[in-house]
PDB file of C-alpha atoms in Angstrom:
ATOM      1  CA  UNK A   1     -16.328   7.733  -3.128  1.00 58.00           C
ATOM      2  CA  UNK A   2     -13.664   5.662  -2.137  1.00 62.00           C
ATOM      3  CA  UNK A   3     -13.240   6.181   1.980  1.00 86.00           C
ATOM      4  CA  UNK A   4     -11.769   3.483   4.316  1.00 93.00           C
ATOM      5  CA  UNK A   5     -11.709   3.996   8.230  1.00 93.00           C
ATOM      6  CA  UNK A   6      -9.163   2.729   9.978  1.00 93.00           C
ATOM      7  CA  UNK A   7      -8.135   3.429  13.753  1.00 86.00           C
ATOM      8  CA  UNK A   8      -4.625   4.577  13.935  1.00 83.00           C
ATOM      9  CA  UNK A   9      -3.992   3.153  17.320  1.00 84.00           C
ATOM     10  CA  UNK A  10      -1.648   2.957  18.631  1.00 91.00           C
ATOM     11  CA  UNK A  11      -3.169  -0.623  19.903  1.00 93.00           C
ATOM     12  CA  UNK A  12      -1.214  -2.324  22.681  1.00 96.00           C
ATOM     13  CA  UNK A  13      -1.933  -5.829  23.953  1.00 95.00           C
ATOM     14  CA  UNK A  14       0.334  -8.438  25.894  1.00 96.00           C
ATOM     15  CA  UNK A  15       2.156 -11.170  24.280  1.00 97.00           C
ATOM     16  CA  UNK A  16      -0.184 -14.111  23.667  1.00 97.00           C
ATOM     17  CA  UNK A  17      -3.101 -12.034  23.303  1.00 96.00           C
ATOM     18  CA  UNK A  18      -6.330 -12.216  20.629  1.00 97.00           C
ATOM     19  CA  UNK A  19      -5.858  -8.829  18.575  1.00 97.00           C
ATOM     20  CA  UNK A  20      -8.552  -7.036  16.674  1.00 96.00           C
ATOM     21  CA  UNK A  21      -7.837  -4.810  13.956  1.00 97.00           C
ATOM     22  CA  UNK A  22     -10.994  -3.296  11.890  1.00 96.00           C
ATOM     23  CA  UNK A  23     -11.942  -1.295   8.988  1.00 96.00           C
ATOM     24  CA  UNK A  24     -15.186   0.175   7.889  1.00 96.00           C
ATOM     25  CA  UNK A  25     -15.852   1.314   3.856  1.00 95.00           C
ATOM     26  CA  UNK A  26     -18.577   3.731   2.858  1.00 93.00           C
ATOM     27  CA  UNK A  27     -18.389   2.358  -0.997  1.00 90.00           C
ATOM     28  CA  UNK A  28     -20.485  -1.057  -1.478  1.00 89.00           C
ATOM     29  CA  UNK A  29     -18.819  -1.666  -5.002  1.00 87.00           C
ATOM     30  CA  UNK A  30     -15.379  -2.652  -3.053  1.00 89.00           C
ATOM     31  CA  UNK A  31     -15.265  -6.484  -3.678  1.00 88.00           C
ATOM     32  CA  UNK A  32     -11.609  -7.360  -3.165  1.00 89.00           C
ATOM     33  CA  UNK A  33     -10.476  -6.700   0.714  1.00 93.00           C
ATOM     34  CA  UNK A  34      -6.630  -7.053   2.098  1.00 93.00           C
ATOM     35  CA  UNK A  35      -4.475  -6.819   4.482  1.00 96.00           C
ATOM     36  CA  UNK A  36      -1.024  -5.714   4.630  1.00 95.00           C
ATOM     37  CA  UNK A  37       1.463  -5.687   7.249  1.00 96.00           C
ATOM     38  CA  UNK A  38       4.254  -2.654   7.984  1.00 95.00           C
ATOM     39  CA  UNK A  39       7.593  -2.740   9.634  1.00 94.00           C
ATOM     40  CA  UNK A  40       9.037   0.281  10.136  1.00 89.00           C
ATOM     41  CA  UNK A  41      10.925   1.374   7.264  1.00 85.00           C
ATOM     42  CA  UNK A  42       9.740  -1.566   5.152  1.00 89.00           C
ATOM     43  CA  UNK A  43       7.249  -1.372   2.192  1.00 92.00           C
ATOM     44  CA  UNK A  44       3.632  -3.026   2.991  1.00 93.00           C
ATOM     45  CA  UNK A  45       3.844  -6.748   2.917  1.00 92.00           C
ATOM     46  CA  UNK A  46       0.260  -8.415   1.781  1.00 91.00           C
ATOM     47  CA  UNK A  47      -0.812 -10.838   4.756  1.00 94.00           C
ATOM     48  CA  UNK A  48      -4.250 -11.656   4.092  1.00 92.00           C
ATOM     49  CA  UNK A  49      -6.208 -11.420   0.450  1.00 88.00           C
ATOM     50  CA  UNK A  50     -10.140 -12.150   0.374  1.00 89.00           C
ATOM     51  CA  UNK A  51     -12.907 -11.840  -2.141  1.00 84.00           C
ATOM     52  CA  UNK A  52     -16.546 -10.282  -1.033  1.00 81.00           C
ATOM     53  CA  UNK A  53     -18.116 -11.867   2.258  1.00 83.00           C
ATOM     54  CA  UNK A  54     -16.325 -14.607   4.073  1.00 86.00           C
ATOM     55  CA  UNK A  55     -13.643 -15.885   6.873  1.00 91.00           C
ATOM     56  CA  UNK A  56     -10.501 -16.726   5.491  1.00 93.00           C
ATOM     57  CA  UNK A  57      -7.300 -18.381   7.654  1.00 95.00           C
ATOM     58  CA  UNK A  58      -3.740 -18.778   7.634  1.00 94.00           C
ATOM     59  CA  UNK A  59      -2.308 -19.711  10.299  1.00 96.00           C
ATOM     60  CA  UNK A  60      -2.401 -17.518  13.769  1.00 97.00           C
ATOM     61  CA  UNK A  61      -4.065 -14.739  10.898  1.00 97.00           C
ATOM     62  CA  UNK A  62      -7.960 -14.731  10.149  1.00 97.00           C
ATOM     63  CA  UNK A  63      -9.487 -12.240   7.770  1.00 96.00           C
ATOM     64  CA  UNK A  64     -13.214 -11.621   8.005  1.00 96.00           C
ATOM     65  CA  UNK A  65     -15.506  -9.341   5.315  1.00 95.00           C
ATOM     66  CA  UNK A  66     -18.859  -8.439   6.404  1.00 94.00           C
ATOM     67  CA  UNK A  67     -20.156  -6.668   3.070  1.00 92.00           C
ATOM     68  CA  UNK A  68     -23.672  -5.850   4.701  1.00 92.00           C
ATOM     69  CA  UNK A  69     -22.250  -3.719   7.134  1.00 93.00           C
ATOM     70  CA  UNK A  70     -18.927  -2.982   5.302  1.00 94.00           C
ATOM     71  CA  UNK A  71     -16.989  -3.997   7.675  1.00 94.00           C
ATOM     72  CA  UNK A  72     -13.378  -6.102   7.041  1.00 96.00           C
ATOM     73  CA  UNK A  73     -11.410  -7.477  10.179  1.00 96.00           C
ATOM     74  CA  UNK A  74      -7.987  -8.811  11.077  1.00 97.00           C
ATOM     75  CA  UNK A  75      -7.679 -11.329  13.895  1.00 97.00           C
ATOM     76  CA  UNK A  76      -4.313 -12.663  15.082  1.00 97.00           C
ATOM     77  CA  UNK A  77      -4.104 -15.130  17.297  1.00 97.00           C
ATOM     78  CA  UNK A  78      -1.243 -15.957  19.942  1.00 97.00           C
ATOM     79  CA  UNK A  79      -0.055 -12.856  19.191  1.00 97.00           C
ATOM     80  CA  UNK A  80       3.938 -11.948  19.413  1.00 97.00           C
ATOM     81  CA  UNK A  81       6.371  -9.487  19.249  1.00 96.00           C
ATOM     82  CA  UNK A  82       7.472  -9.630  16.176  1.00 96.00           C
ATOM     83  CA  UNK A  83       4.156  -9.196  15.141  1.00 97.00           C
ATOM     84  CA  UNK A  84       4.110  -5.544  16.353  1.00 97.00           C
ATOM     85  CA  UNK A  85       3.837  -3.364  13.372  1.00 96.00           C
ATOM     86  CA  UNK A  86       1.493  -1.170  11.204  1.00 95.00           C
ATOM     87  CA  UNK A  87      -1.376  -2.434   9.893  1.00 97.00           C
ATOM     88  CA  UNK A  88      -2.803  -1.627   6.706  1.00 95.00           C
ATOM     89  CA  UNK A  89      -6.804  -2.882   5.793  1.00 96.00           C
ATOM     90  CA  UNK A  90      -6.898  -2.348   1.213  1.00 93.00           C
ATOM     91  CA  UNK A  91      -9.861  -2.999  -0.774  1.00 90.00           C
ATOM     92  CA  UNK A  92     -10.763  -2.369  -4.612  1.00 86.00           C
ATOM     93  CA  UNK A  93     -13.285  -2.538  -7.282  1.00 82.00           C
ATOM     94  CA  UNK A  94     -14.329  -5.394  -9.483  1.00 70.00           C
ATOM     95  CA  UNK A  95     -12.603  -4.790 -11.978  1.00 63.00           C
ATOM     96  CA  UNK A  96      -9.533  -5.281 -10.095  1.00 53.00           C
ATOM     97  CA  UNK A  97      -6.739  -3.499  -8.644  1.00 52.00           C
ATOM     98  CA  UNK A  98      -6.046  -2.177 -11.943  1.00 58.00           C
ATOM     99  CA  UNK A  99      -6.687   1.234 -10.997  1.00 65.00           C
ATOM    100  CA  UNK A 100      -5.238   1.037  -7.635  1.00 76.00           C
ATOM    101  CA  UNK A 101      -5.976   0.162  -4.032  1.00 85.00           C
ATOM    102  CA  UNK A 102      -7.508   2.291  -1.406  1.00 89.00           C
ATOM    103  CA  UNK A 103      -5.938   1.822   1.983  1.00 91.00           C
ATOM    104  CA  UNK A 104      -6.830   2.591   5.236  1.00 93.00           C
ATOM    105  CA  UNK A 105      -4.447   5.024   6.900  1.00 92.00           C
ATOM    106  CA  UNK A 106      -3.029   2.139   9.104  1.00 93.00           C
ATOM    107  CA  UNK A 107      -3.139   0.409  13.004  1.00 95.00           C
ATOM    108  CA  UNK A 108       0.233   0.686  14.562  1.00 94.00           C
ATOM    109  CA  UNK A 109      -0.158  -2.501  16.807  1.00 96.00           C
ATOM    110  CA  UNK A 110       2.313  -3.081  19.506  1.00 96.00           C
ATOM    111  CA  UNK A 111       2.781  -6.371  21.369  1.00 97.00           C
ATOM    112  CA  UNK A 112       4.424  -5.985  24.723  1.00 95.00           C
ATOM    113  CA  UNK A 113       6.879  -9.401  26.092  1.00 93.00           C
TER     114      UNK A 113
ATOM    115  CA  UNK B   1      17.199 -10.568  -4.361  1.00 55.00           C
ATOM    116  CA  UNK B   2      14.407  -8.450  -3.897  1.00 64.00           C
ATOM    117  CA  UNK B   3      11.276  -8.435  -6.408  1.00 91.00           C
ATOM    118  CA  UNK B   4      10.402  -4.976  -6.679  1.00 95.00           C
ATOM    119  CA  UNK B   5      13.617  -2.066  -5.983  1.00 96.00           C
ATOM    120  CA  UNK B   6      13.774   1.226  -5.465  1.00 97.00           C
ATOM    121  CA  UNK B   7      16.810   3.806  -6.324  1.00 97.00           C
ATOM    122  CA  UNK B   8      17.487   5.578  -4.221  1.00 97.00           C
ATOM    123  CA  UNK B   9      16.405   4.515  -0.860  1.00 96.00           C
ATOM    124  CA  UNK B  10      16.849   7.963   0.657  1.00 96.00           C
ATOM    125  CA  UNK B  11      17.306  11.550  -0.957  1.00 96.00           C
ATOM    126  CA  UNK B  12      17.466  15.349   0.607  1.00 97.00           C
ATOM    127  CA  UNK B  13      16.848  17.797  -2.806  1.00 96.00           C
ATOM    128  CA  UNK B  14      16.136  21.330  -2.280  1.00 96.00           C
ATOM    129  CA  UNK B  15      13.041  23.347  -3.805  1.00 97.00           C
ATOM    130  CA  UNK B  16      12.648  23.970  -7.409  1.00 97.00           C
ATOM    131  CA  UNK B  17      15.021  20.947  -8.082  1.00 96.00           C
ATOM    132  CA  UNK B  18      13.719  17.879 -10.499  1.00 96.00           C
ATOM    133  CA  UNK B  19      14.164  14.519  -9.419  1.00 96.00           C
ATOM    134  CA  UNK B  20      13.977  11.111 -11.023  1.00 97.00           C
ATOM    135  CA  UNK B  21      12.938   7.934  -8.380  1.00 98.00           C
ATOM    136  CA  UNK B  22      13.452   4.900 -10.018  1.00 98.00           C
ATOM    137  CA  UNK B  23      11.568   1.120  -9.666  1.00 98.00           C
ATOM    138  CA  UNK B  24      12.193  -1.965 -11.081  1.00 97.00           C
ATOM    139  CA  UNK B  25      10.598  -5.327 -10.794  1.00 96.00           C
ATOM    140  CA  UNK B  26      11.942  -9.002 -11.296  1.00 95.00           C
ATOM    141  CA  UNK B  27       7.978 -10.482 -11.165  1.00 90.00           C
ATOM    142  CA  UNK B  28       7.336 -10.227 -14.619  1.00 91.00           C
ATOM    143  CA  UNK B  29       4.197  -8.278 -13.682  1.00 91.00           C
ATOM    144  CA  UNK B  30       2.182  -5.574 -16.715  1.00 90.00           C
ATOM    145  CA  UNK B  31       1.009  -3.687 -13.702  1.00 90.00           C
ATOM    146  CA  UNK B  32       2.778  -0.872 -12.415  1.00 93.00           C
ATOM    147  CA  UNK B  33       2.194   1.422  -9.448  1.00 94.00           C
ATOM    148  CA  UNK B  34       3.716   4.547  -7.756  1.00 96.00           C
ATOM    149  CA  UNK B  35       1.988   5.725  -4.135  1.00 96.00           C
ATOM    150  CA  UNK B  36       3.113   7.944  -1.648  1.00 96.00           C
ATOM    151  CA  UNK B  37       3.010   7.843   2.277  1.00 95.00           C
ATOM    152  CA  UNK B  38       2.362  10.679   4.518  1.00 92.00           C
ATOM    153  CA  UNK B  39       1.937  10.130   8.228  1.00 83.00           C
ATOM    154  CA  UNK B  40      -1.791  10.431   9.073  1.00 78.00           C
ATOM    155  CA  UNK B  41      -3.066  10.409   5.373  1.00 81.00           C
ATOM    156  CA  UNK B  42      -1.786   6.790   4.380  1.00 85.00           C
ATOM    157  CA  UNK B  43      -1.195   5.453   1.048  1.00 90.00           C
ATOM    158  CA  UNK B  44      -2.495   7.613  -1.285  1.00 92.00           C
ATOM    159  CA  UNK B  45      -2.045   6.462  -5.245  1.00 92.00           C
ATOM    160  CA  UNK B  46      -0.189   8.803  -7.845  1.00 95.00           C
ATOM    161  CA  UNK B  47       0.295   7.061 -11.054  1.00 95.00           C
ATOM    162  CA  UNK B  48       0.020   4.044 -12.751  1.00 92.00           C
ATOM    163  CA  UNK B  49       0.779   1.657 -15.943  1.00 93.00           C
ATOM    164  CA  UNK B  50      -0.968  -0.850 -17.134  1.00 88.00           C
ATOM    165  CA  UNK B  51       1.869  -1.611 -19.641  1.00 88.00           C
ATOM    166  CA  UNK B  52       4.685   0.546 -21.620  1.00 90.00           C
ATOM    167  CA  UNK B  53       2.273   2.328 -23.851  1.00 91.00           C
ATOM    168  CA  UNK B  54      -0.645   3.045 -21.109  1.00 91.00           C
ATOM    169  CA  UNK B  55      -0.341   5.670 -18.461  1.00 93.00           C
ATOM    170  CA  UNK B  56      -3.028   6.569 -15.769  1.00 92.00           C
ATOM    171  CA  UNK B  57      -3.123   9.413 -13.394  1.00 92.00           C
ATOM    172  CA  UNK B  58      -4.203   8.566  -9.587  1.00 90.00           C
ATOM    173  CA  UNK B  59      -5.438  10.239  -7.114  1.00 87.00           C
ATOM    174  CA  UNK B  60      -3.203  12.742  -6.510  1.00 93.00           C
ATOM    175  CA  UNK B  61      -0.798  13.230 -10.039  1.00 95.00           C
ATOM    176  CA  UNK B  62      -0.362  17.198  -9.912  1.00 95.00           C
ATOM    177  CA  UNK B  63       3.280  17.892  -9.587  1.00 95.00           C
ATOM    178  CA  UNK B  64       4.421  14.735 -10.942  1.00 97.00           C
ATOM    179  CA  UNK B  65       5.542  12.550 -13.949  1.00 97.00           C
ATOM    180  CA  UNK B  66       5.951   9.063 -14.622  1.00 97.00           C
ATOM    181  CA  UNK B  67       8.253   6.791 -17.585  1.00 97.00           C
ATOM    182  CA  UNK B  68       7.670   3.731 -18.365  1.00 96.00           C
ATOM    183  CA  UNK B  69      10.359   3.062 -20.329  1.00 92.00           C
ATOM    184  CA  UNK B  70      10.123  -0.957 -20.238  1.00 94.00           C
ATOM    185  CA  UNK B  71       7.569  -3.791 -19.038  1.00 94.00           C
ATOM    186  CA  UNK B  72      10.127  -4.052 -15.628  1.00 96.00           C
ATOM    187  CA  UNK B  73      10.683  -0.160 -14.822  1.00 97.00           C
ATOM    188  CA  UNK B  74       8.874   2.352 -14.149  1.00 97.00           C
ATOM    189  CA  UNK B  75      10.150   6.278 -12.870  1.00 98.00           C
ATOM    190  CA  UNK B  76       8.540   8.627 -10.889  1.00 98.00           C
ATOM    191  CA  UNK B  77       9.573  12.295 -11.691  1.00 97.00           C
ATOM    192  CA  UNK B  78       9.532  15.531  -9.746  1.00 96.00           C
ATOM    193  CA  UNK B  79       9.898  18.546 -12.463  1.00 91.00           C
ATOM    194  CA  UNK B  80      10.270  21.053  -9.757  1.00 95.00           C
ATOM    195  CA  UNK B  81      10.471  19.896  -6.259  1.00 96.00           C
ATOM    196  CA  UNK B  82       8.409  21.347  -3.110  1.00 96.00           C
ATOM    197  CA  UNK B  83       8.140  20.945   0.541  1.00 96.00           C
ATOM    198  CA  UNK B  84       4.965  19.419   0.676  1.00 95.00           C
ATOM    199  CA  UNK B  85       6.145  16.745  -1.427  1.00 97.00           C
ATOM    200  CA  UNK B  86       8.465  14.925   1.326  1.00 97.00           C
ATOM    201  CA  UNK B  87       6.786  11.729   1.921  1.00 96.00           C
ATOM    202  CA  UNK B  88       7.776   8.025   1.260  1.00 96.00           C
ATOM    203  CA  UNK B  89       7.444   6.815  -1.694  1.00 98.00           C
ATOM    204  CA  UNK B  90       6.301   3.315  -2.806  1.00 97.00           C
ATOM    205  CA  UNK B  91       6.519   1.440  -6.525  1.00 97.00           C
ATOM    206  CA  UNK B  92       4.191  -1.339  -6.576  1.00 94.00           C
ATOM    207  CA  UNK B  93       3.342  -4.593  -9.098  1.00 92.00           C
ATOM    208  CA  UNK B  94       0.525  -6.521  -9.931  1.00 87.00           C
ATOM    209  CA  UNK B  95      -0.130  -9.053 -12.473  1.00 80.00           C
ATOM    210  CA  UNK B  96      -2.063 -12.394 -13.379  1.00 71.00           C
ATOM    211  CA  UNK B  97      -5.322 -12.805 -12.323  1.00 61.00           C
ATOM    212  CA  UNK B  98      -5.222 -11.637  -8.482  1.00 59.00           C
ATOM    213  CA  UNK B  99      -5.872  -8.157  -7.471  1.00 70.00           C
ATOM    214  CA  UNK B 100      -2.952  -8.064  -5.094  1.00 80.00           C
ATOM    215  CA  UNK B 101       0.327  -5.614  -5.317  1.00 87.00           C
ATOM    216  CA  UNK B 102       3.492  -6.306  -3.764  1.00 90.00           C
ATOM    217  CA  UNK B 103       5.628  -3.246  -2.399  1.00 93.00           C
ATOM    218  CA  UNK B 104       9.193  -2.224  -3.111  1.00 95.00           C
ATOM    219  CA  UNK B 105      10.555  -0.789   0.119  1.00 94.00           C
ATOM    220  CA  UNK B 106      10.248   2.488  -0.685  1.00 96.00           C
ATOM    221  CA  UNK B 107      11.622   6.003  -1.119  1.00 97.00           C
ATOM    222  CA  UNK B 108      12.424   8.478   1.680  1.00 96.00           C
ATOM    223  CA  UNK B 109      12.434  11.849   0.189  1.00 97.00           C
ATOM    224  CA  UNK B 110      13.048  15.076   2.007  1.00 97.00           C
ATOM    225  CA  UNK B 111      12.297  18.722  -0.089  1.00 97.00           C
ATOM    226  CA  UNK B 112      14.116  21.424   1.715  1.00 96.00           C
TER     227      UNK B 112
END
């Protein structure tokens, strides 16, 4: 069983604003949890990479993994417009991403000027 | 230049026709990926390599082939073309020791 959640949105906050993106998992044996980031027309771009539970920052971006209640989050902080885009929360196995990534269908997050 | 690139970056084919979509990769990366992107369904994986002489089937293979006919490319084939296989298409790469990919920018493909 390999099912993310992920709320399409679309999310729209002002410029400057705290954003929230989340994903919930149903599979415990995820260990590795990403992020990846959208533009239109663009291939995913990997933003954020974490191992099992933990906070991890860079920059305006923090990731978060809650593996009791399988639960990942994305905050971004100061938010602007050019970070309006989709999205995407990724997570595999232990043995690595060897076989593949399951994504989340994707947040389309818009940040108004 | 780009790490990962994708040939062509758009293509209309009609039903019943095959199709070859093409990726290569600069990283120097064993790990070799092919997904495909439908609105409302996300990335969903359909093949990949671990290295020339290993092939996997994803998630969803039926109606598709892959070649990997070096470490740096790797082809995603459509023997006979249908409808329901417009999407966007994505070749990815992983290698070393994180379990990270990294995204070509993808395939627009349209099945009339």
């Amino acid at each position: 069983q390999k099912e993310v959640e992920q709320d399409p949105g679309p999310l729209s906050v002002p410029e400057g604003a705290i954003v929230s993106l989340n994903c919930t998992y149903s599979n415990s044996a995820f260990q590795y949890f990403m992020w990846y980031r959208q533009y239109s027309r663009k291939g995913p771009e990997l933003l954020m990479y974490t191992y099992s539970s933990g906070n991890k920052e860079d920059g305006r971006f923090t990731a978060q993994v809650d593996k009791s209640s399988k639960y990942i989050s994305l905050f971004i902080r100061d938010s602007q417009p050019s970070d309006s885009a989709t999205y995407l929360c990724a997570m595999c196995f232990p043995a690595g991403g060897a076989d593949g990534l399951t994504f989340g269908k994707g947040t389309h997050l818009i940040i108004q000027p | 230049d780009a790490d990962v690139t994708q040939t062509p970056r758009n293509r209309i084919t009609k039903t019943g026709k095959r199709i070859m979509l093409e990726c290569s990769q600069t990283k120097g990366h064993d790990r070799m990926y092919w997904y495909r992107q439908d609105p409302g369904l996300g990335l969903r994986l359909i093949y990949y390599s671990f290295d020339v002489k290993d092939i996997n089937k994803g998630e969803i293979s039926d109606g598709y082939s892959v070649s990997r006919q070096a470490q740096a490319k790797f082809s995603l084939s459509l023997e006979s073309a249908i409808p329901n296989q417009t999407a966007l298409y994505f070749c990815a790469t992983s290698g070393g020791s994180k379990e990270t990919q990294y995204f070509g920018p993808g395939t627009r493909l349209l099945v009339l």
